[in-house]
mmCIF file of C-alpha atoms in Angstrom:
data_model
loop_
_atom_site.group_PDB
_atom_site.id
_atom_site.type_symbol
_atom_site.label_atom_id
_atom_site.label_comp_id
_atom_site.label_asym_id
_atom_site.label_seq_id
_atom_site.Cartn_x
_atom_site.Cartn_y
_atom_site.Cartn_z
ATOM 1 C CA UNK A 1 -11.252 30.490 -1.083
ATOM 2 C CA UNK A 2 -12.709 32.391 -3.797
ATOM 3 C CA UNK A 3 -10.876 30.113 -6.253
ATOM 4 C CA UNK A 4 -12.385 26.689 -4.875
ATOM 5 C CA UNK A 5 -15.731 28.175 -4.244
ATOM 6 C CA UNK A 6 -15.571 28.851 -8.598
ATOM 7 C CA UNK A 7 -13.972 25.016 -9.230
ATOM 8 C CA UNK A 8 -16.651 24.265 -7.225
ATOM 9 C CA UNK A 9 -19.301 25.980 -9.006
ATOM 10 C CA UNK A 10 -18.031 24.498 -12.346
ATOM 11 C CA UNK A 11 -18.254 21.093 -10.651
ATOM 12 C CA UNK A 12 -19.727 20.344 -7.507
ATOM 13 C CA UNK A 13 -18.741 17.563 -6.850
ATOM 14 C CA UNK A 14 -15.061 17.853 -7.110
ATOM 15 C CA UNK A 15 -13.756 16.450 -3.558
ATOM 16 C CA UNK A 16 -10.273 17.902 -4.073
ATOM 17 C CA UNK A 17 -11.409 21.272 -4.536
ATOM 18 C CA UNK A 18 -13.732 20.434 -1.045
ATOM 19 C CA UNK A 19 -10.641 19.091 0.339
ATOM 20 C CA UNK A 20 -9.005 22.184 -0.129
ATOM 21 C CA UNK A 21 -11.636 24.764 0.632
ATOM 22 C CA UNK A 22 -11.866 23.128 3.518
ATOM 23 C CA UNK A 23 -8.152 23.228 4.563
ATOM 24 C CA UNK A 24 -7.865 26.872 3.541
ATOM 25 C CA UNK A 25 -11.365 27.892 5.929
ATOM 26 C CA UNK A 26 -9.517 25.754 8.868
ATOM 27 C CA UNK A 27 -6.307 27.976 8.667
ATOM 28 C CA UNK A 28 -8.862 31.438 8.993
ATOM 29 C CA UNK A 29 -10.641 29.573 11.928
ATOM 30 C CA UNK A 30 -14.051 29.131 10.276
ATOM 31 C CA UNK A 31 -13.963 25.476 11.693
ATOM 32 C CA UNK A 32 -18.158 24.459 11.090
ATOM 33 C CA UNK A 33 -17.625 25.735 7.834
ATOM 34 C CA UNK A 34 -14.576 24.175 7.108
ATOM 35 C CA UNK A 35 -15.902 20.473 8.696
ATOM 36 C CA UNK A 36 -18.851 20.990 6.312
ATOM 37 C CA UNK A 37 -16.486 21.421 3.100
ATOM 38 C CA UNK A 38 -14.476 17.955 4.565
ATOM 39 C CA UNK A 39 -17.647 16.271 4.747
ATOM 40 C CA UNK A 40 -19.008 16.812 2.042
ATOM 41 C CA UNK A 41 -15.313 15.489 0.353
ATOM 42 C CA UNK A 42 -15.647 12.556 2.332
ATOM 43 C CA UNK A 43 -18.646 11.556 1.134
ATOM 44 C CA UNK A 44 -17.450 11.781 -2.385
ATOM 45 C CA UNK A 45 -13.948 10.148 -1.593
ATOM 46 C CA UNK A 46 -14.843 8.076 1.937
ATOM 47 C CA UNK A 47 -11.399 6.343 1.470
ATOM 48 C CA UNK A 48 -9.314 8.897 1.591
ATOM 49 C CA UNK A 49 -6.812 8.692 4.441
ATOM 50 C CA UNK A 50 -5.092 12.642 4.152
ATOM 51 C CA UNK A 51 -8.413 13.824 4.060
ATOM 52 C CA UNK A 52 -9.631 11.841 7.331
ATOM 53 C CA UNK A 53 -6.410 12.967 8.871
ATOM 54 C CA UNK A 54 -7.326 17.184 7.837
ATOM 55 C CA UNK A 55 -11.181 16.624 9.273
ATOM 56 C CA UNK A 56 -9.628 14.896 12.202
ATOM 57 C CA UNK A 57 -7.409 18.000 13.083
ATOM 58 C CA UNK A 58 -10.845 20.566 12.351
ATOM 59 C CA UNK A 59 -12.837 18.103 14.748
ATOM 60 C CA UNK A 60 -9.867 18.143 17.335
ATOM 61 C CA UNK A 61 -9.892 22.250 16.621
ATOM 62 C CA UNK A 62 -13.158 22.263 17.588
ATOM 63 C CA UNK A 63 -13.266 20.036 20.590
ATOM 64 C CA UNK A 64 -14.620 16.952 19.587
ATOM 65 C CA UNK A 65 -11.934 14.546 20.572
ATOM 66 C CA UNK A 66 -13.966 11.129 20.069
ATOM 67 C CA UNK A 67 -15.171 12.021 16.770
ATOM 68 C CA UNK A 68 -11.672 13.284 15.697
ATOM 69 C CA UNK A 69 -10.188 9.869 17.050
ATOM 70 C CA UNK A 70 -12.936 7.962 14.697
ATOM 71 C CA UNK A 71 -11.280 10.087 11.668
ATOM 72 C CA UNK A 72 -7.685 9.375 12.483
ATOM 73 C CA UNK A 73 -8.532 5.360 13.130
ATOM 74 C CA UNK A 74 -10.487 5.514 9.671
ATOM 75 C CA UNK A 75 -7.378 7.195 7.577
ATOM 76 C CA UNK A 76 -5.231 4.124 9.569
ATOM 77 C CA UNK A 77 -7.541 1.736 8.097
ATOM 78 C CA UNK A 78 -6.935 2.722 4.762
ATOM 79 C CA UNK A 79 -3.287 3.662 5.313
ATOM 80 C CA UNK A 80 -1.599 2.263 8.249
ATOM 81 C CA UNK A 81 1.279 4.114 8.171
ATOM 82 C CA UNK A 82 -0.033 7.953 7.383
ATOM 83 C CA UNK A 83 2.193 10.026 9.314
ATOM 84 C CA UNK A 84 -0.459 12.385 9.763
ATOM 85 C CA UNK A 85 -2.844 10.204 11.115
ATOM 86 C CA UNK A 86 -0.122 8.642 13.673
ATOM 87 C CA UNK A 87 0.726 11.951 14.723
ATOM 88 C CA UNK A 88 -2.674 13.023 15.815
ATOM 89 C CA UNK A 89 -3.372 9.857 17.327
ATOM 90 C CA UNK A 90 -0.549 9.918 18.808
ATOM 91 C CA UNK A 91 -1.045 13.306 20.573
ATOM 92 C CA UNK A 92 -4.400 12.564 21.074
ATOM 93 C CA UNK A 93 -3.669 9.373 23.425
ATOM 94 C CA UNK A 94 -0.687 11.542 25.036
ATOM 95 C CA UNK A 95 -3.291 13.640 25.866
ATOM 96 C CA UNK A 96 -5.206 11.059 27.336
ATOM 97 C CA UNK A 97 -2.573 10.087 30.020
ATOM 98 C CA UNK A 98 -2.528 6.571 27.442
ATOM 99 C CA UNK A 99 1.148 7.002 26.836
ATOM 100 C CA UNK A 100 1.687 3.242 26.084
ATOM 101 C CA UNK A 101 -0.746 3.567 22.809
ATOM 102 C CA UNK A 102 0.813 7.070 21.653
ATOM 103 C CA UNK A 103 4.698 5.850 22.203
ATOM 104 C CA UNK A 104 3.736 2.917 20.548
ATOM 105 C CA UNK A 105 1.809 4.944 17.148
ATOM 106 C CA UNK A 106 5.123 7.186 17.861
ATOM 107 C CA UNK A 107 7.301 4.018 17.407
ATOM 108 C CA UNK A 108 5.470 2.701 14.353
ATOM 109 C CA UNK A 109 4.928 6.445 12.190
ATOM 110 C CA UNK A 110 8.769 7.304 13.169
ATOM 111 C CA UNK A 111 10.092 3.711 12.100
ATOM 112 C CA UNK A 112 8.745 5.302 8.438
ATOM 113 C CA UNK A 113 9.545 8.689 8.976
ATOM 114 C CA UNK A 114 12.296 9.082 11.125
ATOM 115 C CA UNK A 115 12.483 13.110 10.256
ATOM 116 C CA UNK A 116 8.785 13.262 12.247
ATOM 117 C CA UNK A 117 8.939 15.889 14.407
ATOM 118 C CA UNK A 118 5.408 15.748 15.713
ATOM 119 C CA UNK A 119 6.197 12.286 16.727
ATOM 120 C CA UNK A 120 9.130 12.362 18.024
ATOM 121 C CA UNK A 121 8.258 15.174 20.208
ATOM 122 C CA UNK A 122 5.002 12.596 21.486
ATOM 123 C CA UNK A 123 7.865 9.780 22.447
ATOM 124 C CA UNK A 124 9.879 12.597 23.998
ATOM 125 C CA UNK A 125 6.681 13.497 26.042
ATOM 126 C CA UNK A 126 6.161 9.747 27.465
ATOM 127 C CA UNK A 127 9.353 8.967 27.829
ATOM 128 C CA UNK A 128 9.540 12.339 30.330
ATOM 129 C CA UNK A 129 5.767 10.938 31.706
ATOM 130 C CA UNK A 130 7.799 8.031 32.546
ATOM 131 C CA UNK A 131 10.034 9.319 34.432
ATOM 132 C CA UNK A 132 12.979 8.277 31.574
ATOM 133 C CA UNK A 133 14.137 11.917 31.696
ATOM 134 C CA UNK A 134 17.776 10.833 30.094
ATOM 135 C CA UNK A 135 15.990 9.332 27.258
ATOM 136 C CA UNK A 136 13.338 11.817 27.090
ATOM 137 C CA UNK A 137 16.481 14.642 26.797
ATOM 138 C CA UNK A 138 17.829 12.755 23.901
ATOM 139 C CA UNK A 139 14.832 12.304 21.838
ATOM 140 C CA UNK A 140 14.382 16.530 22.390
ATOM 141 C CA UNK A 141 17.789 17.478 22.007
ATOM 142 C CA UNK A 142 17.395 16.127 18.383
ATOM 143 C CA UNK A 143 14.386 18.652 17.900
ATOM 144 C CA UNK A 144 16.100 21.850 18.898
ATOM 145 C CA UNK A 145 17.315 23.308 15.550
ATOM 146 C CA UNK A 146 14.180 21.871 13.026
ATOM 147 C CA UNK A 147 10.657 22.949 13.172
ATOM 148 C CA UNK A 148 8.347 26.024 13.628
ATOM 149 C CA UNK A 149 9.579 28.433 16.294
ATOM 150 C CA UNK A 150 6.077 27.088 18.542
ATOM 151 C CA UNK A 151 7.565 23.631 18.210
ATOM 152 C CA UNK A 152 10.901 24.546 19.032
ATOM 153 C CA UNK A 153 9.350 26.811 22.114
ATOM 154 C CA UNK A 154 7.410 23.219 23.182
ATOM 155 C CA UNK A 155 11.056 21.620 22.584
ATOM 156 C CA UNK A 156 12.913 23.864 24.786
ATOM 157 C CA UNK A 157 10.420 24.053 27.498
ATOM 158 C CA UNK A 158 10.419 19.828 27.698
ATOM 159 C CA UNK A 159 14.294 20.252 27.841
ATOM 160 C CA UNK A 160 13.889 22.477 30.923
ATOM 161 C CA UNK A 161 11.401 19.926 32.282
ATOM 162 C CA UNK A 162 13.742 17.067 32.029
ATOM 163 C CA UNK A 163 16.877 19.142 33.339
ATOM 164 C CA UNK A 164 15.159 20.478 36.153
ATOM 165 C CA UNK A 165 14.274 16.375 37.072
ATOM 166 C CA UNK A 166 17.683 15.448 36.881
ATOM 167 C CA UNK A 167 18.240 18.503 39.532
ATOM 168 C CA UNK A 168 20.518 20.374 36.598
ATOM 169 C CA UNK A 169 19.096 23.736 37.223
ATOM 170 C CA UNK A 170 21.537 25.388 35.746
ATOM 171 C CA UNK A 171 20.620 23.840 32.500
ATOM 172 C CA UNK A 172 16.560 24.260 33.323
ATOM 173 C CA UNK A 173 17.304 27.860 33.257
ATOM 174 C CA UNK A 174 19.341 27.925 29.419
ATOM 175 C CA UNK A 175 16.070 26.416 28.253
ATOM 176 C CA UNK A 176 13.847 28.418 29.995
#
């Protein structure tokens, strides 16, 4: 922080050095001060779709879900593939009980990025909502081994979701 708050002194108004102060106060949890830092980028750089996507993610942190949904429509606008920007949208309509409008953002970022895991665990998550629990195994069966150990936890507990559907306890259990 210390660094970006110097580059910053030097030059003000150096949005890349905002960008990243405000990343780096978003991963100690010092979310107002780290949406003020975006901001202030934004203003500087209002086109720029990874930094819409990281103020997105602080306003979704901090609760506001509309506002965060404005960000991750903007960065689309300017880049309507952004894996990022999918991703959150994504979970952000999941969330919502929409799951035709986050399988379909899942379907259009994982038709670029096929390695996705955020949005391939979203499809994985309506296709279970749906009730396609064969299809829903699949798509999480091919997340098992890759990710962070929380999205591999999230992974495994979807797995024992779907088994435990299809009346395979025995499997429910090996995920549990």
């Amino acid at each position: 922080i210390a660094a970006f708050e110097r580059a910053l002194g030097a030059d003000p108004a150096n949005p890349e050095a905002l960008h990243c102060l405000a990343l780096c106060l978003q991963r100690l949890g010092r979310l107002q001060a780290a949406e003020a830092a975006a901001r202030k980028a934004l203003q500087l750089r209002p086109a720029a779709p990874d930094l819409l996507d990281n103020l997105g993610v602080i306003l979704m942190q901090g609760g506001d879900m509309e506002a965060a949904r404005g960000c991750f429509e903007r960065a689309l606008t300017y880049a309507d593939t952004h894996p990022g920007a999918l991703a959150n949208l994504a979970l952000l309509h999941e969330q919502n009980n929409n799951l035709e409008a986050a399988e379909k953002l899942a379907q259009t970022g994982l038709a670029v990025r096929p390695d996705a895991m955020t949005l391939r665990l979203v499809l994985g998550r309506c296709q279970r909502r749906r009730f396609e629990y064969a299809a829903a195994r699949a798509t999480f069966e091919g997340l098992r081994e890759t990710g962070t150990p929380a999205l591999r936890e999230d992974v495994e507990y979807e797995l024992a979701l779907c088994a435990d559907a299809m009346d395979d306890t025995e499997a429910a259990f090996d995920h549990m």
